[in-house]
CSV table of C-alpha atoms in Angstrom, one decimal:
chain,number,residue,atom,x,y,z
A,1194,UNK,CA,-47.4,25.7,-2.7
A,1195,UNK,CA,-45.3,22.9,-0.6
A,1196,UNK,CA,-42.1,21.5,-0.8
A,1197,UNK,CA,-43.6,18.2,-3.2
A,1198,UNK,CA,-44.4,20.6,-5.6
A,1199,UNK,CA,-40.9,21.4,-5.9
A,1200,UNK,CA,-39.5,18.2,-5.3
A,1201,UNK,CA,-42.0,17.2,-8.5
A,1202,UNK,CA,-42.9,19.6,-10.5
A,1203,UNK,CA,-40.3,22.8,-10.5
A,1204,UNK,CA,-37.1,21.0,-10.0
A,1205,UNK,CA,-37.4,18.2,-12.6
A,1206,UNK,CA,-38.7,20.5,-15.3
A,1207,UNK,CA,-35.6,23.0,-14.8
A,1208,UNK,CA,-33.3,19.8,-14.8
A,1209,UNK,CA,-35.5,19.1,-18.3
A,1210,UNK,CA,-35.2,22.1,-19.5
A,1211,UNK,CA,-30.9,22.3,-18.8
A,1212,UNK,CA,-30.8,18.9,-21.0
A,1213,UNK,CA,-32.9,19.9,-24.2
A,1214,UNK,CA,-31.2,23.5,-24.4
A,1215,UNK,CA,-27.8,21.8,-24.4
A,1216,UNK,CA,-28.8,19.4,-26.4
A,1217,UNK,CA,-30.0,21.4,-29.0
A,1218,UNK,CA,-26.9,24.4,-28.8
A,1219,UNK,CA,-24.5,21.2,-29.5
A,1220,UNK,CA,-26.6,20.3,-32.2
A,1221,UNK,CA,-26.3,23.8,-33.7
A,1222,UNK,CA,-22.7,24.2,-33.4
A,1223,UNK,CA,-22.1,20.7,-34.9
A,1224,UNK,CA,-18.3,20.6,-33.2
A,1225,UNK,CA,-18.1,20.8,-29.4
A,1226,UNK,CA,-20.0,19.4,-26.3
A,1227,UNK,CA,-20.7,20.8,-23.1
A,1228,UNK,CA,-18.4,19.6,-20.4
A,1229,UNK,CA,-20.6,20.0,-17.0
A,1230,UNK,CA,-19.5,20.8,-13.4
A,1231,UNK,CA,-21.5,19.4,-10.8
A,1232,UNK,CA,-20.7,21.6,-7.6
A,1233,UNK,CA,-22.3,21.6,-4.2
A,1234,UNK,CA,-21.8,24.9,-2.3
A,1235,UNK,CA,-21.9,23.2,1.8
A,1236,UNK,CA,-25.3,23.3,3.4
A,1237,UNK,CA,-26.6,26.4,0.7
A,1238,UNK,CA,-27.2,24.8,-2.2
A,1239,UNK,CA,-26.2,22.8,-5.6
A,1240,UNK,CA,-26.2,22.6,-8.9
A,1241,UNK,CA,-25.0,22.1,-12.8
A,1242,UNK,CA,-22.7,24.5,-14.3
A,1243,UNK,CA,-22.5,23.2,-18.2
A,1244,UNK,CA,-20.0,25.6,-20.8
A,1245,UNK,CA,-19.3,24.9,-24.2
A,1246,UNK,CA,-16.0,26.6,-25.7
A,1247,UNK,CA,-14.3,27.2,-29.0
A,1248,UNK,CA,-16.9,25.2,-31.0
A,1249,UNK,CA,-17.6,26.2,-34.5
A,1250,UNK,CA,-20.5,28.4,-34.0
A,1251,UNK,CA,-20.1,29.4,-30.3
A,1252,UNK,CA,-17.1,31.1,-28.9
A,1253,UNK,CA,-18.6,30.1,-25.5
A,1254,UNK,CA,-22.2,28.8,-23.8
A,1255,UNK,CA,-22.7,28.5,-20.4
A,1256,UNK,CA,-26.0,26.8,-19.1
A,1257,UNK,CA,-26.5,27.0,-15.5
A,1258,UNK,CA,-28.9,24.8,-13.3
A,1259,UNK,CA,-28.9,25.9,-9.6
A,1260,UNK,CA,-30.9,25.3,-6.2
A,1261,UNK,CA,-29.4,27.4,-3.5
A,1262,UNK,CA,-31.5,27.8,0.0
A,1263,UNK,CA,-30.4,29.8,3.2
A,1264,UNK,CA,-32.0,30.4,6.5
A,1265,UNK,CA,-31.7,34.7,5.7
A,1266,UNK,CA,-32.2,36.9,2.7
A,1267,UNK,CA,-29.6,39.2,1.3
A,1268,UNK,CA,-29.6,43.0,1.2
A,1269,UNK,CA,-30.2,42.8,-2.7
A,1270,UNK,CA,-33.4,40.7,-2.2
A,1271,UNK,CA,-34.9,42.3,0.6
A,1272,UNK,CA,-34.3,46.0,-0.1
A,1273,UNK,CA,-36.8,45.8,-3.3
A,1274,UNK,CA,-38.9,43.0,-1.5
A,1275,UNK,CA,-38.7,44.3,2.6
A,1276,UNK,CA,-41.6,41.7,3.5
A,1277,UNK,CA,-39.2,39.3,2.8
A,1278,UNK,CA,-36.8,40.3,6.2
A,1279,UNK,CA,-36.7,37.0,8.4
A,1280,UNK,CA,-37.6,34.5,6.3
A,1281,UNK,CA,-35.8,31.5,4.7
A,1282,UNK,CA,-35.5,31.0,1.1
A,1283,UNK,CA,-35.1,28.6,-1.5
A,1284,UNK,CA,-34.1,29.7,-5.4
A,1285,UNK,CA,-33.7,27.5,-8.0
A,1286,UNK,CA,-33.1,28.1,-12.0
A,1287,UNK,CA,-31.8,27.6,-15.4
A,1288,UNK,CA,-30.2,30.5,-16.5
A,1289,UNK,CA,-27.7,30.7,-20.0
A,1290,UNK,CA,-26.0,32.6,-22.3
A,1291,UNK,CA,-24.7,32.4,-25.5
A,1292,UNK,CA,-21.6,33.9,-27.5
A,1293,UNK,CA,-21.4,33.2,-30.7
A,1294,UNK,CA,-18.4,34.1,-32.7
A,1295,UNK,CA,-19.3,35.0,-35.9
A,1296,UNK,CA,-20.5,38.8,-35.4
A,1297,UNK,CA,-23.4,39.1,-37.2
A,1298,UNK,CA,-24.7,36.2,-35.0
A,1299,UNK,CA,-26.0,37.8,-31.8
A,1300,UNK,CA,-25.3,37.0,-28.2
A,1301,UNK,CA,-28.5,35.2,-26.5
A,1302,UNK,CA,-29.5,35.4,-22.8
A,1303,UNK,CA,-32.2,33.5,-21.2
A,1304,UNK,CA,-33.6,32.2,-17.9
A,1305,UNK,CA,-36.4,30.4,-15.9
A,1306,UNK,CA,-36.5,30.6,-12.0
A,1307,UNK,CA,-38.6,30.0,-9.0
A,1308,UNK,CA,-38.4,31.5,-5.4
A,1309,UNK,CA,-40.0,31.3,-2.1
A,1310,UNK,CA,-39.7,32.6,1.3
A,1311,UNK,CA,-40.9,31.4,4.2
A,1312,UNK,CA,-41.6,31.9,7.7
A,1313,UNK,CA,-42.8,29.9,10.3
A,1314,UNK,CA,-46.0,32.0,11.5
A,1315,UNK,CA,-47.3,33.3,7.7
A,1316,UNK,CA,-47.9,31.9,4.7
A,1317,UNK,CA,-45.3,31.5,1.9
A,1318,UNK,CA,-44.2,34.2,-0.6
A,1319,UNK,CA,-43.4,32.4,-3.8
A,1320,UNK,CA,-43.4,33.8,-7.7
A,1321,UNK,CA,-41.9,33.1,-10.7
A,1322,UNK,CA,-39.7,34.4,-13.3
A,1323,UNK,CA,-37.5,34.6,-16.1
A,1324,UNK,CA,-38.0,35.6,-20.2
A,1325,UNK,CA,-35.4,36.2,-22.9
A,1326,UNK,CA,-33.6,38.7,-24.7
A,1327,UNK,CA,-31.0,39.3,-27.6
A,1328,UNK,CA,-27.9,41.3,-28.4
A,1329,UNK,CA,-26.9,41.5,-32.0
A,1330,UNK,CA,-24.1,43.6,-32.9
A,1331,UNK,CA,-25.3,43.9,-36.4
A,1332,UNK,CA,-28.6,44.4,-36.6
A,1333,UNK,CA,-31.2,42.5,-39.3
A,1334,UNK,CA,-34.9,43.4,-39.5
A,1335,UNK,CA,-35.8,40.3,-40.1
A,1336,UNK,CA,-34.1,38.9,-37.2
A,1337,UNK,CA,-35.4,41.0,-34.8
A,1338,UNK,CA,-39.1,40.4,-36.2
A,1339,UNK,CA,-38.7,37.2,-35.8
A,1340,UNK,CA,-37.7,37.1,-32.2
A,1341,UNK,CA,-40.3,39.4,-31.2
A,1342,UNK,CA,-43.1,37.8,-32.7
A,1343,UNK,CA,-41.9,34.1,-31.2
A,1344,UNK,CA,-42.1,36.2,-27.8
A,1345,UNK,CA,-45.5,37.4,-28.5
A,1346,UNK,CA,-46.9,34.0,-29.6
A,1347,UNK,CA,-45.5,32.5,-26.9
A,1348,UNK,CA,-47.3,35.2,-24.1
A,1349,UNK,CA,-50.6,35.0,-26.2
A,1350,UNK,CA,-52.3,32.1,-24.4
A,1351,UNK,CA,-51.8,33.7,-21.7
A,1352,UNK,CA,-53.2,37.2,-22.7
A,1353,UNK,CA,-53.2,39.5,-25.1
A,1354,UNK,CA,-51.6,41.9,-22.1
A,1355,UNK,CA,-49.2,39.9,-21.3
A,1356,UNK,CA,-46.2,40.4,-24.4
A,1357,UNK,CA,-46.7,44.5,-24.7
A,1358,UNK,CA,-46.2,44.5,-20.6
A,1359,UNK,CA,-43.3,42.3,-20.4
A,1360,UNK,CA,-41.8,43.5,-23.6
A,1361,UNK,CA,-42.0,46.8,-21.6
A,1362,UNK,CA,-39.8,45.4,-18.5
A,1363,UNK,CA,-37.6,43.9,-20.7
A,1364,UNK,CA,-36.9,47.2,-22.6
A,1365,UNK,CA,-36.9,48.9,-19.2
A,1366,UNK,CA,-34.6,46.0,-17.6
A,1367,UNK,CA,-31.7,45.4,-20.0
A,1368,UNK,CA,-31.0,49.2,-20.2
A,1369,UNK,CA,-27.7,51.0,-19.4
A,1370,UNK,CA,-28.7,54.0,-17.5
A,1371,UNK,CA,-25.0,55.0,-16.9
A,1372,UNK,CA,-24.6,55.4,-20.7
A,1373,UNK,CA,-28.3,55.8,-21.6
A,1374,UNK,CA,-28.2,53.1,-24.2
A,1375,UNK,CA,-30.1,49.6,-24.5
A,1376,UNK,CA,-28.2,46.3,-24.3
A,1377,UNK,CA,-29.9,44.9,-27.3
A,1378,UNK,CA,-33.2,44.6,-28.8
A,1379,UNK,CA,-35.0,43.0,-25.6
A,1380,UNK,CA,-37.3,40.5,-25.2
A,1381,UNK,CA,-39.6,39.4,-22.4
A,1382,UNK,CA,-38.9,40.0,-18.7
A,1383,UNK,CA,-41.1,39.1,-16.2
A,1384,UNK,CA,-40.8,38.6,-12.3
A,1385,UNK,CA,-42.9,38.2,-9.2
A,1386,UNK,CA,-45.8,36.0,-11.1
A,1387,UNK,CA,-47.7,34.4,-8.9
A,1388,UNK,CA,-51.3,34.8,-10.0
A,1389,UNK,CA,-53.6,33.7,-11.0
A,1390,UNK,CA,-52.4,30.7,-9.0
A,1391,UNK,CA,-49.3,28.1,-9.1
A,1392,UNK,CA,-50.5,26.1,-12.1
A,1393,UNK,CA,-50.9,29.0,-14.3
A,1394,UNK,CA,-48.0,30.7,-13.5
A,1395,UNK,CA,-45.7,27.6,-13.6
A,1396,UNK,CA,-47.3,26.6,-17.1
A,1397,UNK,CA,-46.3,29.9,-18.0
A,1398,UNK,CA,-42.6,29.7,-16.6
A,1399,UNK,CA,-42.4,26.4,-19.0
A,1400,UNK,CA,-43.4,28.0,-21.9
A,1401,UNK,CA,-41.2,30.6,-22.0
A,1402,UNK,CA,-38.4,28.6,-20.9
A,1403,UNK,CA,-39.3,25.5,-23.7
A,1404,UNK,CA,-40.1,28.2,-26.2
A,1405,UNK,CA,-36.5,30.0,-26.5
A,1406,UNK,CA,-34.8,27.6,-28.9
A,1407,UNK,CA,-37.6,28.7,-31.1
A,1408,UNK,CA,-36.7,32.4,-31.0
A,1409,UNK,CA,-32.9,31.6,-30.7
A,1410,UNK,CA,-31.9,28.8,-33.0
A,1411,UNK,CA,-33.5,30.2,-36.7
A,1412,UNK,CA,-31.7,33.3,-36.3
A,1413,UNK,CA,-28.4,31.1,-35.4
A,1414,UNK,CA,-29.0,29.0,-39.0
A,1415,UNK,CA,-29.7,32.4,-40.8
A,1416,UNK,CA,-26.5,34.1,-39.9
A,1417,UNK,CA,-24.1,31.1,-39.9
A,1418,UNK,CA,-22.2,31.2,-42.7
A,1419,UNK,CA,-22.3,34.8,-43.5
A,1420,UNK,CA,-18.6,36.0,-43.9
A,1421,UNK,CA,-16.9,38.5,-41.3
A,1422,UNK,CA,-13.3,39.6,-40.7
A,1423,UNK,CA,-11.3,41.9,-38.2
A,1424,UNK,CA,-13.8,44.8,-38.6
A,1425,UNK,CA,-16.9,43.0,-37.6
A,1426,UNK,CA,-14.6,41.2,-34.6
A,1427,UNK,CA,-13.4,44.3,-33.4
A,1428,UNK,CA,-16.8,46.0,-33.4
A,1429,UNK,CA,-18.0,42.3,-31.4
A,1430,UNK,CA,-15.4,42.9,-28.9
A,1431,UNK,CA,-16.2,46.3,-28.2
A,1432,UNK,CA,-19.9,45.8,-28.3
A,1433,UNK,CA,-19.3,42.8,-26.0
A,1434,UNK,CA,-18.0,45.7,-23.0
A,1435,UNK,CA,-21.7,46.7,-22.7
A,1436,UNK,CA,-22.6,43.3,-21.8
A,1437,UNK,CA,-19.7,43.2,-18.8
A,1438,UNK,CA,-21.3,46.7,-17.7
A,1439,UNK,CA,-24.4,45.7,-17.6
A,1440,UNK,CA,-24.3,42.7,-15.6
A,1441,UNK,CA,-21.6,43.8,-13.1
A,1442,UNK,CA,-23.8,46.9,-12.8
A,1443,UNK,CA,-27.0,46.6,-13.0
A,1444,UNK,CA,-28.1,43.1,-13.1
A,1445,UNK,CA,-29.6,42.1,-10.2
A,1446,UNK,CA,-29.2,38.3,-10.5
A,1447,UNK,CA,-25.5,38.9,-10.6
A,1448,UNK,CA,-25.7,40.7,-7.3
A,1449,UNK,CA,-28.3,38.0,-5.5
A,1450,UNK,CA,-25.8,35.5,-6.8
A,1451,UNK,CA,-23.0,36.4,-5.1
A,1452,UNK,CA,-24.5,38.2,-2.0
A,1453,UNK,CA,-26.4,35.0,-1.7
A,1454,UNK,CA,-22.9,32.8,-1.0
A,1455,UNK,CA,-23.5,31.3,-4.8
A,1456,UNK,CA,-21.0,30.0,-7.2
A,1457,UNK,CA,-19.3,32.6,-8.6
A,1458,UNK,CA,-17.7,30.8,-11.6
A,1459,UNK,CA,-20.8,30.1,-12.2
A,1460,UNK,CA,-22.6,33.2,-12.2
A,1461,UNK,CA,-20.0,34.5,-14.0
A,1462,UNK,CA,-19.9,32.5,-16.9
A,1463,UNK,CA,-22.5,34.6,-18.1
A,1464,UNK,CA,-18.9,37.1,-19.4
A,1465,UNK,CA,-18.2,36.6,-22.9
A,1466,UNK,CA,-14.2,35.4,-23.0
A,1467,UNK,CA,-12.9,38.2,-25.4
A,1468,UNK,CA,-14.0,41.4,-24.7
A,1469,UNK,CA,-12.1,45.1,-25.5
A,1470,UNK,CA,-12.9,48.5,-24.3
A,1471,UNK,CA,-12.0,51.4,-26.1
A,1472,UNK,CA,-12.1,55.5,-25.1
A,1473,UNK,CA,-15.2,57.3,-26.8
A,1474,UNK,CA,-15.5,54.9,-29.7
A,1475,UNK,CA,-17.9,56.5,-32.0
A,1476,UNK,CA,-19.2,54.7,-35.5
A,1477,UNK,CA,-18.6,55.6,-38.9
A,1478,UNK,CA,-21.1,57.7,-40.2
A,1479,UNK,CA,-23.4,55.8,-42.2
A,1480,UNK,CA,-21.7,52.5,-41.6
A,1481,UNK,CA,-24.0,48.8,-40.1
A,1482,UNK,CA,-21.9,49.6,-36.9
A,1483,UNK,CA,-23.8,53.3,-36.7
A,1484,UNK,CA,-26.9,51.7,-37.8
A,1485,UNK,CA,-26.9,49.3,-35.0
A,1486,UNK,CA,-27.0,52.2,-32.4
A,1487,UNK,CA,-30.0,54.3,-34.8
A,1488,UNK,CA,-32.2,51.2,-35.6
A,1489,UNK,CA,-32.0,48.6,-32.8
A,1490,UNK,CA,-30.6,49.9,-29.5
A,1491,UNK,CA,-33.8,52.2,-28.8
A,1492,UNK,CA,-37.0,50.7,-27.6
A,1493,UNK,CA,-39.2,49.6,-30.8
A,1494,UNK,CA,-42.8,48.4,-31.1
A,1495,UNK,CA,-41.7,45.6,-33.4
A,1496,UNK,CA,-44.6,44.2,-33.9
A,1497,UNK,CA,-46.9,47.2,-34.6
A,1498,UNK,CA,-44.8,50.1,-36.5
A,1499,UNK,CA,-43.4,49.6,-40.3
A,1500,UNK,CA,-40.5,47.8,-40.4
């Protein structure tokens, strides 16, 4: 691992990857573009903030490209990772997500990203990571079958292993332990991959990251012109809190981000636009807004058990 690798390899395939997703979202929602924002944070980094807004299908997208370096780690990074103490770093990403505003079209999050620390008298530390997940607000079988088996296929050239475990983190990641209650139906979530070598890991990194239109988009197509009205938007906009709490909370890229000197309208453009709170909201019994919390916010075997 050396810096041509990522002057090469790592960063022209994130830059790659930033173009086809937005490519493909504007193609989607048929209405708006992205506008992009090319910002440069002094001597610690740089990068591509793209947002759609108000376009047909999507309330708002954001689609971030980043490369942000610094002689010292922050506290988020180093207390799970102490080896790391001393040592410079480079990150560098694509990470997005995407509010749609019909309700019954779910919010999408994904990301790809490389790091490595180094220090003048060891060897480097490097590793991938990244995957995908989704938050419907009304839940469809088929929707979520679909997603989880375009996650598996995705992981199986790489093992049979290798979906069940990081179907596992996911579930275990994108949880709110404060209100005991999953963000959505998961995903994949992986981090620290760095075996069996660079090549294989990277390959990896690409596929997930190429391979999230395909889970995505269908379920964008199916859901497009179903009808909704103030209910379902209300229901949205509440649902839409959990996704605030959970990244101001919990979500330690949020925390790296902005301990790390980043951008923070860009790591923030991960917030949907509209969002409500409400005291104790509670479903009505029997109703697709109590269903979501019974069927799809608890950890499934999707692939496995009878659907």
């Amino acid at each position: 691992m050396n810096q041509l690798a990522i002057t090469k390899q790592i960063i022209p395939f994130f830059l790659t990857l930033q173009n086809r997703i937005c490519d493909a979202l504007e193609s989607a929602d048929g209405g708006k573009t992205f506008q992009e924002d090319i910002w440069q944070r002094g001597d610690s980094g740089r990068g591509s903030t793209r947002v759609l807004r108000n376009g047909r299908i999507f309330e708002q997208a954001g689609v971030n490209f980043s490369y942000i370096h610094g002689d010292t780690l922050n506290a988020s990074a180093t207390a799970h990772r102490p080896e790391l103490t001393g040592r410079s770093f480079k990150a560098i990403g694509v990470s997005l997500v995407v509010h749609p505003k019909n309700p019954y079209i779910p919010t999408s999050h994904a990301n790809v990203r490389f790091f490595i620390a180094e220090k003048a008298d060891s060897a480097p530390i490097w590793w991938f990571g990244g995957g995908f997940d989704l938050t419907p607000y009304y839940g469809f079988t088929e929707d979520a079958l679909h997603w989880h088996r375009t996650a598996e296929a995705l992981c199986r050239p790489f093992g049979h292993d290798v979906y069940p475990r990081y179907k596992r983190w996911c579930d275990d990641y994108f949880f709110l332990k404060h209100r005991n209650e999953a963000r959505g139906i998961g995903g994949i979530f992986f981090d620290d991959l760095n075996t069996p070598d660079f090549m294989q890991a990277f390959a990896f990194t690409r596929a997930i990251g190429q391979g999230y239109l395909d889970a995505y988009l269908p379920i964008v197509e199916r859901r497009r012109a179903l009808h909704w009205g103030e209910r379902e938007r209300q229901f949205q906009l509440y649902r839409r809190g959990r996704y605030v709490e959970f990244n101001l909370i919990w979500d330690r890229g949020t925390l790296f981000g902005l301990q790390s000197d980043g951008r923070t309208e860009s790591i923030l453009i991960s917030m949907p636009p509209l969002v409500r709170w409400e005291y104790n909201a509670k479903p009505a019994p029997n109703s697709p807004e109590e269903a979501l919390y019974h069927n799809f916010l608890t950890a499934r075997d999707w692939l496995n058990e009878n659907c």
